[in-house]
Amino acid sequence: MARKEPAELSDYEKQRQANIAQRDNLLKQLALDAASAGLGPKSIKPPSKSSSSNKKKPAVKRVKEETLPRRTSSRLAGLTADSEVAKRKAEDEYVAAQEAARTKRQRVSGDLNLSDIVVAGKEWDNSENFFVNVVSRGAKPYDRTFGETEVKETTDKELRALREKMSGLQLYDGFEPNRIKVTPERIYSLGFHPDVDKALVFAGDKLGNLGIFDGSQPSSQIKAEHIKSEAEDEEGEGDDDLHPNITSFHLHTRTISSFQFSPLNSSHLYTSSYDSSLRLLDLAKSTSTEVYAPPDSSLDEPLSGIEVDPTSPNVIYFSRLDGYFGHTDNRSPGHADMFQLSEKKIGGFSLHPGNPHFVATASLDRFMRLWDLRKLSGKAGEQKPALVGEHESRLSVSHAAFNSAGQVATASYDDTVKIHTFEGMGSWAPGRTLSEKEVEPSAIVRHNNQTGRWVTILRPQWQLSPADGVQRLCIGNMNRFVDIYTAAGDQLAQLGGDNITAVPAVAQFHPTCDWVAGGTASGKLCLW
């Protein structure tokens, strides 16, 4: 195919190209003239490696720009440009923005309600929030929360009579509480001897000492002896002072965590300790015998609780701080069957008095659990009782105590005392399970359980066999009282008195008599 001849340029195109060439020549000439005159740009030397250009430049300080009102269209607003109306509107918006910014920064002097100033998160409820238990932790010594006013305002006749009866208990006046030092160290466990004629109080302390106080000495006899002692002192023959009838023994090498009298023989006292052993104290023979201890003396398996089977008094149940629960028979010392019921510490447990195959445990993992010992499941060596039901609290549960009516009382670090009611337990089939609703507490009592480091943990304790048949429990009060409640959660009394200089944290009822004892962190005793 023949190549196309290039089209001839028009006159206009020829003139345009000539102008471009003339312009380029002119620019080159101007550049040459400027260079010869020394007016041209100087050549830039490449930066040396040792120059300080590698140094970091100081950060440019940002200046906070003032927030101005957003611009708006005057045309859309129907305003004439540069009119007085537009200027006035812009000034008003600017002043309003300045005032809003000033108000936001201004200090608020009045009272604020937290429910009105929530910024994010859940809505705030003054009665139910995560601060309720925190703000109530502080103890207020001698500040009563229950007294004569509440008793007088009671409309129910039976409840009022019971409140008058329990509130009428008087502090033992033979000796002041600060003189009844029953143990050398902090009291961890407390209880009465079952005898109804003499108030004998037993207390176990932090270092393994067991103290016994005889509270049967009447105050009139003490006063008479005191007068006689003063008369003898004048003649130079008397003692310096009278002392309470107290005897103490060093049974264990570490804390006596719990003890219980045998239901078969009231002279037999079983004790458990953090030194990993169970011992039997025979008061009649004045001997203490080891019933159980780990086979290896180097093993450290602290025991947190002990209970004697009421239907088989030779069988002793106990719990450990590592979450294990077991039982042993004092007719074959040294052997025990163990079950792991919790991954964490079991703080306390209790057997149902009428049906001891039911066990309630309280543990550090925040659960109260109910077990049935009649049915075991799992591989050999890893068996555990059937779990009947469990209830979770917000914080750890310190103790679980059964009464004879089948009710379990627990104390938790969420500042509550909960009472769970289980009816007809005697007819339950082995391995029966309860729904979550059936394990819910029937009564919840607000109670300050924040003991801190130096006060023994507060634990609710039922009266084993109340004479009037009304189930009631006692628990220490951080304001230096002992509180008494019914199984329905109604408070009956707040026992106190003069010269109580510490919290009677460890409280206990006599099994049948209306006697109440409270032990303090200094080893002293209060008796009502």
Coordinates of C-alpha atoms in Angstrom, one line a residue:
M1 CA 0.0 0.0 0.0
A2 CA 1.4 3.4 -1.0
R3 CA 2.4 5.7 2.0
K4 CA 0.2 8.8 2.4
E5 CA 2.0 12.0 1.8
P6 CA 2.0 14.3 4.9
A7 CA -0.5 17.1 4.7
E8 CA 0.8 20.5 4.0
L9 CA 0.8 22.9 7.0
S10 CA -1.6 25.8 6.9
D11 CA -0.3 29.3 7.2
Y12 CA -1.7 29.6 10.7
E13 CA 0.1 26.5 11.9
K14 CA 3.4 27.7 10.3
Q15 CA 3.1 31.0 12.1
R16 CA 2.3 29.3 15.4
Q17 CA 5.4 27.1 15.3
A18 CA 7.6 30.0 14.4
N19 CA 6.4 31.9 17.4
I20 CA 7.1 29.0 19.7
A21 CA 10.7 28.7 18.4
Q22 CA 11.2 32.4 18.8
R23 CA 10.0 32.3 22.4
D24 CA 12.3 29.4 23.3
N25 CA 15.3 31.2 21.9
L26 CA 14.4 34.3 23.9
L27 CA 14.2 32.3 27.2
K28 CA 17.5 30.6 26.6
Q29 CA 19.2 34.0 25.9
L30 CA 17.7 35.5 29.1
A31 CA 19.0 32.5 31.1
L32 CA 22.5 33.0 29.7
D33 CA 22.5 36.7 30.4
A34 CA 21.4 36.2 34.0
A35 CA 24.0 33.5 34.6
S36 CA 26.8 35.8 33.2
A37 CA 25.6 38.6 35.5
G38 CA 25.6 36.3 38.6
L39 CA 21.8 36.5 39.1
G40 CA 21.1 32.8 38.4
P41 CA 20.2 30.2 41.1
K42 CA 23.2 28.8 43.1
S43 CA 23.9 25.1 42.9
I44 CA 22.8 23.2 46.1
K45 CA 25.5 21.0 47.6
P46 CA 24.3 17.5 48.7
P47 CA 24.1 17.3 52.5
S48 CA 27.1 15.6 54.2
K49 CA 26.7 12.5 56.3
S50 CA 27.9 14.3 59.4
S51 CA 25.3 17.1 59.1
S52 CA 22.8 17.5 61.8
S53 CA 19.9 17.2 59.4
N54 CA 19.2 13.7 60.7
K55 CA 18.3 15.2 64.1
K56 CA 14.6 15.1 65.0
K57 CA 12.9 18.3 64.5
P58 CA 11.0 19.5 67.6
A59 CA 7.4 18.6 67.5
V60 CA 5.3 21.5 66.4
K61 CA 3.1 22.6 69.3
R62 CA -0.5 22.4 68.4
V63 CA -2.5 25.4 69.2
K64 CA -6.0 24.5 70.2
E65 CA -8.3 26.2 67.9
E66 CA -11.3 28.0 69.3
T67 CA -14.5 26.3 68.3
L68 CA -16.6 28.8 66.3
P69 CA -20.2 28.5 65.5
R70 CA -20.9 26.7 62.3
R71 CA -21.4 28.9 59.2
T72 CA -24.9 29.0 57.8
S73 CA -26.2 30.2 54.5
S74 CA -27.9 33.6 54.7
R75 CA -29.5 33.0 51.3
L76 CA -31.2 29.8 52.5
A77 CA -32.2 31.6 55.7
G78 CA -33.8 34.4 53.6
L79 CA -31.4 37.1 54.7
T80 CA -29.9 39.8 52.5
A81 CA -26.1 39.6 52.2
D82 CA -24.2 42.0 54.4
S83 CA -27.4 43.1 56.1
E84 CA -27.7 44.1 59.7
V85 CA -30.0 41.1 60.4
A86 CA -27.3 38.7 59.2
K87 CA -24.6 40.4 61.2
R88 CA -26.7 40.4 64.4
K89 CA -27.6 36.7 63.9
A90 CA -23.9 35.8 63.5
E91 CA -23.0 37.7 66.7
D92 CA -25.8 36.0 68.6
E93 CA -24.6 32.6 67.6
Y94 CA -21.1 33.4 68.5
V95 CA -22.1 34.7 72.0
A96 CA -24.3 31.6 72.5
A97 CA -21.4 29.3 71.7
Q98 CA -19.1 31.2 74.0
E99 CA -21.6 31.0 76.8
A100 CA -22.1 27.2 76.3
A101 CA -18.4 26.6 76.4
R102 CA -18.1 28.7 79.6
T103 CA -21.0 26.8 81.3
K104 CA -19.4 23.5 80.5
R105 CA -16.2 24.4 82.2
Q106 CA -17.9 26.1 85.2
R107 CA -17.7 24.4 88.6
V108 CA -20.9 22.9 90.0
S109 CA -21.5 23.9 93.6
G110 CA -24.8 22.3 94.4
D111 CA -25.6 18.7 95.3
L112 CA -25.6 16.1 92.5
N113 CA -27.7 13.0 92.3
L114 CA -25.8 10.2 90.6
S115 CA -28.9 8.9 88.9
D116 CA -29.2 12.3 87.1
I117 CA -25.6 12.5 85.9
V118 CA -25.0 9.0 84.4
V119 CA -22.8 9.4 81.2
A120 CA -22.4 5.8 80.1
G121 CA -23.1 2.3 81.3
K122 CA -26.1 1.0 83.3
E123 CA -28.7 3.3 84.9
W124 CA -27.9 4.0 88.5
D125 CA -30.2 2.6 91.3
N126 CA -29.5 4.0 94.7
S127 CA -30.8 0.9 96.5
E128 CA -29.2 -1.8 94.3
N129 CA -25.7 -1.1 92.9
F130 CA -22.1 -2.3 93.3
F131 CA -21.3 0.3 95.9
V132 CA -24.0 -0.8 98.4
N133 CA -21.7 -3.3 100.1
V134 CA -18.7 -1.1 99.9
V135 CA -20.1 2.0 101.7
S136 CA -21.5 -0.1 104.4
R137 CA -18.2 -1.9 105.3
G138 CA -17.1 0.6 107.9
A139 CA -17.8 -0.6 111.5
K140 CA -19.5 1.9 113.8
P141 CA -18.8 0.8 117.4
Y142 CA -21.9 0.8 119.6
D143 CA -24.2 2.1 116.9
R144 CA -27.3 0.1 117.2
T145 CA -29.5 -0.8 114.2
F146 CA -32.1 -2.7 116.3
G147 CA -33.4 -1.9 119.8
E148 CA -36.3 -1.0 122.1
T149 CA -38.0 1.2 119.5
E150 CA -38.2 -1.7 116.9
V151 CA -39.5 -4.0 119.7
K152 CA -42.3 -1.6 120.7
E153 CA -43.3 -1.0 117.1
T154 CA -43.8 -4.7 116.4
T155 CA -47.5 -5.4 115.7
D156 CA -47.4 -9.2 115.6
K157 CA -47.9 -10.5 119.1
E158 CA -45.9 -13.7 118.9
L159 CA -43.0 -11.9 117.2
R160 CA -43.1 -9.1 119.8
A161 CA -43.1 -11.6 122.7
L162 CA -40.1 -13.4 121.2
R163 CA -38.3 -10.1 120.6
E164 CA -38.9 -9.0 124.2
K165 CA -37.6 -12.4 125.4
M166 CA -34.4 -12.4 123.4
S167 CA -33.7 -8.7 123.8
G168 CA -34.1 -9.2 127.5
L169 CA -30.9 -11.4 127.7
Q170 CA -28.4 -9.7 130.1
L171 CA -24.7 -9.6 129.8
Y172 CA -23.0 -11.8 132.5
D173 CA -22.2 -9.5 135.4
G174 CA -19.8 -11.7 137.3
F175 CA -16.8 -10.2 135.5
E176 CA -16.5 -7.5 132.8
P177 CA -16.0 -9.0 129.3
N178 CA -12.5 -7.5 129.1
R179 CA -11.5 -9.6 132.1
I180 CA -12.7 -12.9 130.8
K181 CA -9.7 -13.8 128.6
V182 CA -10.5 -17.4 127.9
T183 CA -7.7 -17.9 125.3
P184 CA -4.3 -16.3 124.8
E185 CA -4.9 -15.5 121.1
R186 CA -7.8 -14.7 118.7
I187 CA -10.8 -16.9 119.1
Y188 CA -11.7 -18.9 116.0
S189 CA -14.3 -21.4 117.3
L190 CA -16.7 -21.3 120.2
G191 CA -19.3 -23.5 121.8
F192 CA -21.2 -24.5 125.0
H193 CA -21.0 -27.8 126.8
P194 CA -24.5 -29.4 126.5
D195 CA -25.0 -29.3 130.3
V196 CA -28.1 -27.1 131.2
D197 CA -27.2 -26.5 134.9
K198 CA -23.8 -24.8 134.3
A199 CA -22.7 -22.5 131.6
L200 CA -19.4 -24.0 130.4
V201 CA -18.0 -22.1 127.4
F202 CA -15.3 -23.7 125.2
A203 CA -13.1 -21.6 122.8
G204 CA -10.4 -22.5 120.3
D205 CA -7.8 -19.9 119.3
K206 CA -5.4 -19.2 116.5
L207 CA -2.4 -21.0 118.1
G208 CA -4.2 -24.3 118.9
N209 CA -5.2 -23.5 122.5
L210 CA -8.6 -24.6 123.9
G211 CA -9.9 -22.4 126.7
I212 CA -12.8 -23.3 129.1
F213 CA -14.7 -20.7 131.1
D214 CA -17.1 -21.6 134.0
G215 CA -19.9 -19.0 133.9
S216 CA -21.9 -20.7 136.6
Q217 CA -20.5 -18.6 139.5
P218 CA -23.2 -16.2 140.5
S219 CA -22.4 -12.5 140.8
S220 CA -23.6 -12.3 144.4
Q221 CA -21.0 -14.9 145.4
I222 CA -18.3 -13.1 143.5
K223 CA -19.2 -9.8 145.2
A224 CA -19.1 -11.5 148.6
E225 CA -15.8 -13.1 147.9
H226 CA -14.5 -9.7 146.7
I227 CA -15.6 -8.0 149.9
K228 CA -13.9 -10.8 151.9
S229 CA -10.8 -10.4 149.8
E230 CA -10.7 -6.6 150.4
A231 CA -11.0 -7.2 154.2
E232 CA -8.2 -9.7 154.0
D233 CA -6.1 -7.3 152.0
E234 CA -6.4 -4.8 154.8
E235 CA -4.9 -7.4 157.1
G236 CA -2.3 -8.3 154.6
E237 CA -3.4 -11.9 154.0
G238 CA -5.6 -11.7 150.9
D239 CA -4.9 -12.2 147.2
D240 CA -4.5 -9.2 144.9
D241 CA -7.7 -9.8 143.0
L242 CA -10.4 -12.3 142.0
H243 CA -10.1 -14.0 138.7
P244 CA -12.6 -15.8 136.4
N245 CA -12.6 -19.6 136.5
I246 CA -10.7 -20.3 133.3
T247 CA -8.5 -23.2 132.2
S248 CA -6.8 -23.6 128.8
F249 CA -4.9 -26.4 127.1
H250 CA -2.6 -26.5 124.1
L251 CA -4.2 -29.2 122.1
H252 CA -3.0 -28.4 118.6
T253 CA 0.0 -26.6 117.1
R254 CA -2.1 -24.4 114.8
T255 CA -5.6 -22.8 114.7
I256 CA -8.5 -24.8 116.2
S257 CA -11.0 -24.2 113.3
S258 CA -14.0 -26.0 114.8
F259 CA -15.1 -28.5 117.5
Q260 CA -18.2 -30.4 118.5
F261 CA -19.3 -32.5 121.4
S262 CA -20.3 -36.1 120.7
P263 CA -24.1 -36.6 120.7
L264 CA -23.5 -39.9 122.5
N265 CA -21.2 -38.8 125.2
S266 CA -21.0 -35.2 126.4
S267 CA -17.5 -35.7 127.9
H268 CA -16.1 -36.3 124.4
L269 CA -15.1 -33.2 122.4
Y270 CA -13.8 -33.6 118.8
T271 CA -11.6 -30.8 117.5
S272 CA -10.2 -30.0 114.0
S273 CA -7.2 -27.8 113.3
Y274 CA -5.1 -26.2 110.6
D275 CA -2.3 -28.6 111.7
S276 CA -4.2 -31.2 109.6
S277 CA -5.4 -33.3 112.5
L278 CA -8.6 -34.4 114.3
R279 CA -8.4 -35.0 118.0
L280 CA -10.7 -36.5 120.7
L281 CA -10.6 -34.8 124.1
D282 CA -12.0 -37.0 126.8
L283 CA -12.9 -34.7 129.7
A284 CA -13.6 -37.6 132.0
K285 CA -10.2 -39.2 131.5
S286 CA -8.3 -35.9 130.9
T287 CA -6.7 -37.2 127.7
S288 CA -6.5 -36.0 124.1
T289 CA -6.2 -38.7 121.4
E290 CA -5.5 -38.2 117.7
V291 CA -8.3 -39.5 115.6
Y292 CA -7.1 -38.6 112.1
A293 CA -4.1 -37.1 110.4
P294 CA -2.4 -37.4 107.0
P295 CA -0.3 -40.6 106.7
D296 CA 2.7 -38.4 105.9
S297 CA 3.5 -35.9 108.6
S298 CA 5.0 -33.6 106.1
L299 CA 1.7 -33.1 104.3
D300 CA 0.0 -29.8 105.0
E301 CA -3.8 -30.3 104.7
P302 CA -5.5 -27.8 107.1
L303 CA -9.0 -28.7 108.3
S304 CA -11.7 -26.1 108.2
G305 CA -14.6 -27.9 109.9
I306 CA -15.8 -30.9 111.8
E307 CA -19.2 -32.5 112.5
V308 CA -20.2 -35.8 114.2
D309 CA -22.8 -37.9 112.6
P310 CA -25.8 -37.7 115.0
T311 CA -27.0 -41.2 114.0
S312 CA -23.6 -42.8 114.1
P313 CA -21.5 -41.0 116.6
N314 CA -18.3 -42.9 115.7
V315 CA -18.3 -41.3 112.2
I316 CA -16.7 -37.9 112.0
Y317 CA -17.0 -35.7 108.9
F318 CA -14.5 -32.9 108.1
S319 CA -13.6 -30.4 105.4
R320 CA -10.3 -29.1 104.2
L321 CA -9.1 -25.7 103.0
D322 CA -8.1 -27.3 99.6
G323 CA -11.8 -28.1 98.8
Y324 CA -11.9 -31.7 100.0
F325 CA -14.5 -33.3 102.2
G326 CA -14.1 -36.6 104.0
H327 CA -15.2 -38.8 106.8
T328 CA -13.4 -41.1 109.2
D329 CA -14.4 -43.6 111.9
N330 CA -12.7 -43.3 115.3
R331 CA -12.8 -47.1 115.6
S332 CA -10.3 -47.2 112.8
P333 CA -8.0 -44.2 113.2
G334 CA -5.9 -42.9 110.4
H335 CA -8.2 -44.0 107.5
A336 CA -10.6 -41.5 105.7
D337 CA -12.7 -41.5 102.6
M338 CA -12.1 -38.2 100.7
F339 CA -14.2 -36.4 98.0
Q340 CA -13.2 -33.2 96.2
L341 CA -16.3 -31.0 96.4
S342 CA -14.8 -27.7 95.3
E343 CA -11.7 -26.4 93.4
K344 CA -11.3 -23.8 96.2
K345 CA -11.4 -23.5 100.0
I346 CA -14.4 -25.0 101.8
G347 CA -15.0 -22.4 104.6
G348 CA -17.6 -24.4 106.4
F349 CA -20.1 -27.2 106.1
S350 CA -23.0 -28.7 108.0
L351 CA -24.9 -32.0 108.2
H352 CA -28.7 -32.1 108.3
P353 CA -29.4 -33.1 112.0
G354 CA -32.3 -35.5 111.1
N355 CA -30.9 -36.7 107.8
P356 CA -27.1 -36.6 108.0
H357 CA -26.6 -37.9 104.5
F358 CA -27.4 -34.4 103.3
V359 CA -24.4 -32.0 103.5
A360 CA -24.4 -28.3 102.9
T361 CA -21.0 -26.7 102.0
A362 CA -19.9 -23.1 101.6
S363 CA -16.8 -22.3 99.5
L364 CA -14.6 -19.6 98.3
D365 CA -15.9 -20.0 94.7
R366 CA -19.1 -18.2 95.8
F367 CA -21.3 -21.3 95.9
M368 CA -23.5 -22.9 98.6
R369 CA -24.0 -26.5 97.5
L370 CA -26.2 -29.3 98.8
W371 CA -24.9 -32.9 98.5
D372 CA -26.4 -36.4 98.9
L373 CA -24.0 -38.9 100.4
R374 CA -26.2 -41.8 99.6
K375 CA -25.3 -41.7 95.9
L376 CA -21.8 -41.6 94.6
S377 CA -20.7 -41.2 91.0
G378 CA -17.4 -41.1 89.1
K379 CA -14.4 -43.4 88.7
A380 CA -12.8 -45.2 91.6
G381 CA -10.6 -42.7 93.5
E382 CA -12.5 -39.8 91.9
Q383 CA -16.0 -40.4 93.2
K384 CA -18.1 -37.6 94.7
P385 CA -21.6 -37.4 96.2
A386 CA -24.6 -36.5 94.1
L387 CA -25.0 -32.7 93.8
V388 CA -28.6 -31.9 94.8
G389 CA -28.5 -28.2 94.1
E390 CA -26.3 -25.1 94.3
H391 CA -26.8 -21.3 94.7
E392 CA -24.2 -18.8 93.6
S393 CA -23.6 -15.5 95.6
R394 CA -21.9 -12.4 94.3
L395 CA -18.9 -13.0 96.5
S396 CA -17.5 -15.9 98.5
V397 CA -19.6 -17.8 101.0
S398 CA -18.1 -18.2 104.5
H399 CA -20.3 -20.8 106.1
A400 CA -23.4 -23.0 105.6
A401 CA -25.3 -24.2 108.7
F402 CA -28.3 -26.6 108.8
N403 CA -31.0 -26.5 111.4
S404 CA -33.3 -29.3 112.5
A405 CA -36.1 -28.0 110.2
G406 CA -34.0 -28.4 107.1
Q407 CA -33.1 -24.8 106.6
V408 CA -29.6 -23.7 105.6
A409 CA -28.2 -20.3 106.7
T410 CA -25.2 -18.8 104.9
A411 CA -23.1 -15.7 105.4
S412 CA -21.4 -14.2 102.4
Y413 CA -18.9 -11.4 101.7
D414 CA -21.7 -9.7 99.6
D415 CA -23.0 -8.5 103.0
T416 CA -25.9 -10.9 103.2
V417 CA -27.2 -13.6 105.4
K418 CA -29.3 -16.0 103.3
I419 CA -31.7 -18.6 104.5
H420 CA -32.6 -21.5 102.2
T421 CA -35.6 -23.6 103.0
F422 CA -35.8 -27.3 101.9
E423 CA -39.0 -29.1 102.9
G424 CA -39.6 -32.8 103.1
M425 CA -35.9 -33.8 102.8
G426 CA -36.6 -37.1 104.7
S427 CA -38.7 -38.4 101.8
W428 CA -36.2 -37.4 99.0
A429 CA -35.0 -40.2 96.8
P430 CA -31.2 -40.7 96.5
G431 CA -29.7 -38.4 93.9
R432 CA -32.6 -36.1 93.6
T433 CA -31.8 -32.8 91.9
L434 CA -33.3 -29.4 92.6
S435 CA -34.0 -26.6 90.1
E436 CA -32.4 -23.3 90.4
K437 CA -35.6 -21.8 91.7
E438 CA -36.0 -24.4 94.4
V439 CA -32.5 -23.5 95.8
E440 CA -33.2 -19.8 95.9
P441 CA -33.1 -18.3 99.4
S442 CA -36.4 -17.9 101.2
A443 CA -35.1 -14.9 103.2
I444 CA -32.2 -12.5 102.7
V445 CA -30.9 -10.2 105.5
R446 CA -28.6 -7.3 104.9
H447 CA -25.6 -7.7 107.2
N448 CA -22.2 -6.2 107.3
N449 CA -19.8 -9.2 106.9
Q450 CA -16.6 -7.2 106.1
T451 CA -14.4 -8.4 109.0
G452 CA -11.0 -7.4 107.5
R453 CA -7.7 -9.0 108.5
W454 CA -7.9 -8.9 112.3
V455 CA -11.4 -10.1 113.0
T456 CA -12.5 -13.7 112.7
I457 CA -15.0 -14.4 109.8
L458 CA -18.6 -14.0 110.8
R459 CA -20.6 -17.2 110.6
P460 CA -24.3 -17.8 111.4
Q461 CA -25.0 -20.5 113.9
W462 CA -28.4 -22.0 114.7
Q463 CA -29.6 -23.0 118.1
L464 CA -29.7 -26.8 117.9
S465 CA -32.8 -27.5 119.9
P466 CA -34.7 -24.4 120.9
A467 CA -37.0 -25.0 123.9
D468 CA -39.9 -23.1 122.3
G469 CA -39.5 -24.7 118.9
V470 CA -38.8 -21.4 117.2
Q471 CA -35.7 -21.7 114.9
R472 CA -33.2 -18.9 115.4
L473 CA -29.6 -18.1 114.7
C474 CA -26.9 -15.8 116.0
I475 CA -24.1 -14.0 114.2
G476 CA -21.5 -11.4 115.3
N477 CA -22.0 -7.7 114.5
M478 CA -19.1 -5.5 113.5
N479 CA -20.6 -2.7 115.7
R480 CA -19.7 -4.9 118.8
F481 CA -23.0 -6.7 119.1
V482 CA -24.4 -10.1 118.5
D483 CA -27.5 -10.2 116.2
I484 CA -30.2 -12.8 116.6
Y485 CA -32.6 -13.7 113.7
T486 CA -35.5 -16.0 113.1
A487 CA -35.6 -18.5 110.1
A488 CA -37.9 -16.0 108.4
G489 CA -35.2 -13.3 108.6
D490 CA -36.8 -11.3 111.3
Q491 CA -34.4 -9.8 113.8
L492 CA -35.1 -10.7 117.4
A493 CA -32.4 -8.9 119.3
Q494 CA -29.1 -7.1 119.2
L495 CA -27.2 -8.1 122.2
G496 CA -24.6 -5.7 123.6
G497 CA -23.4 -4.2 126.9
D498 CA -20.8 -2.0 128.6
N499 CA -17.1 -2.8 128.4
I500 CA -17.3 -4.8 125.2
T501 CA -14.1 -3.4 123.7
A502 CA -13.9 -5.6 120.6
V503 CA -16.2 -7.3 118.0
P504 CA -17.7 -10.6 119.4
A505 CA -17.2 -12.1 115.9
V506 CA -17.5 -15.8 116.9
A507 CA -21.1 -16.2 118.2
Q508 CA -22.8 -19.4 119.4
F509 CA -26.0 -20.5 121.1
H510 CA -26.3 -23.1 123.8
P511 CA -28.0 -26.1 122.2
T512 CA -31.2 -25.8 124.4
C513 CA -30.9 -22.9 126.8
D514 CA -31.2 -19.2 125.8
W515 CA -27.6 -18.6 126.5
V516 CA -25.4 -16.8 123.9
A517 CA -21.6 -16.4 123.8
G518 CA -19.4 -14.2 121.7
G519 CA -15.6 -14.5 121.3
T520 CA -13.3 -11.6 120.2
A521 CA -10.0 -11.3 118.4
S522 CA -8.2 -10.7 121.8
G523 CA -9.4 -14.0 123.2
K524 CA -12.0 -12.5 125.5
L525 CA -15.5 -13.7 126.0
C526 CA -19.0 -12.1 126.2
L527 CA -21.8 -14.1 127.7
W528 CA -25.5 -13.3 127.8

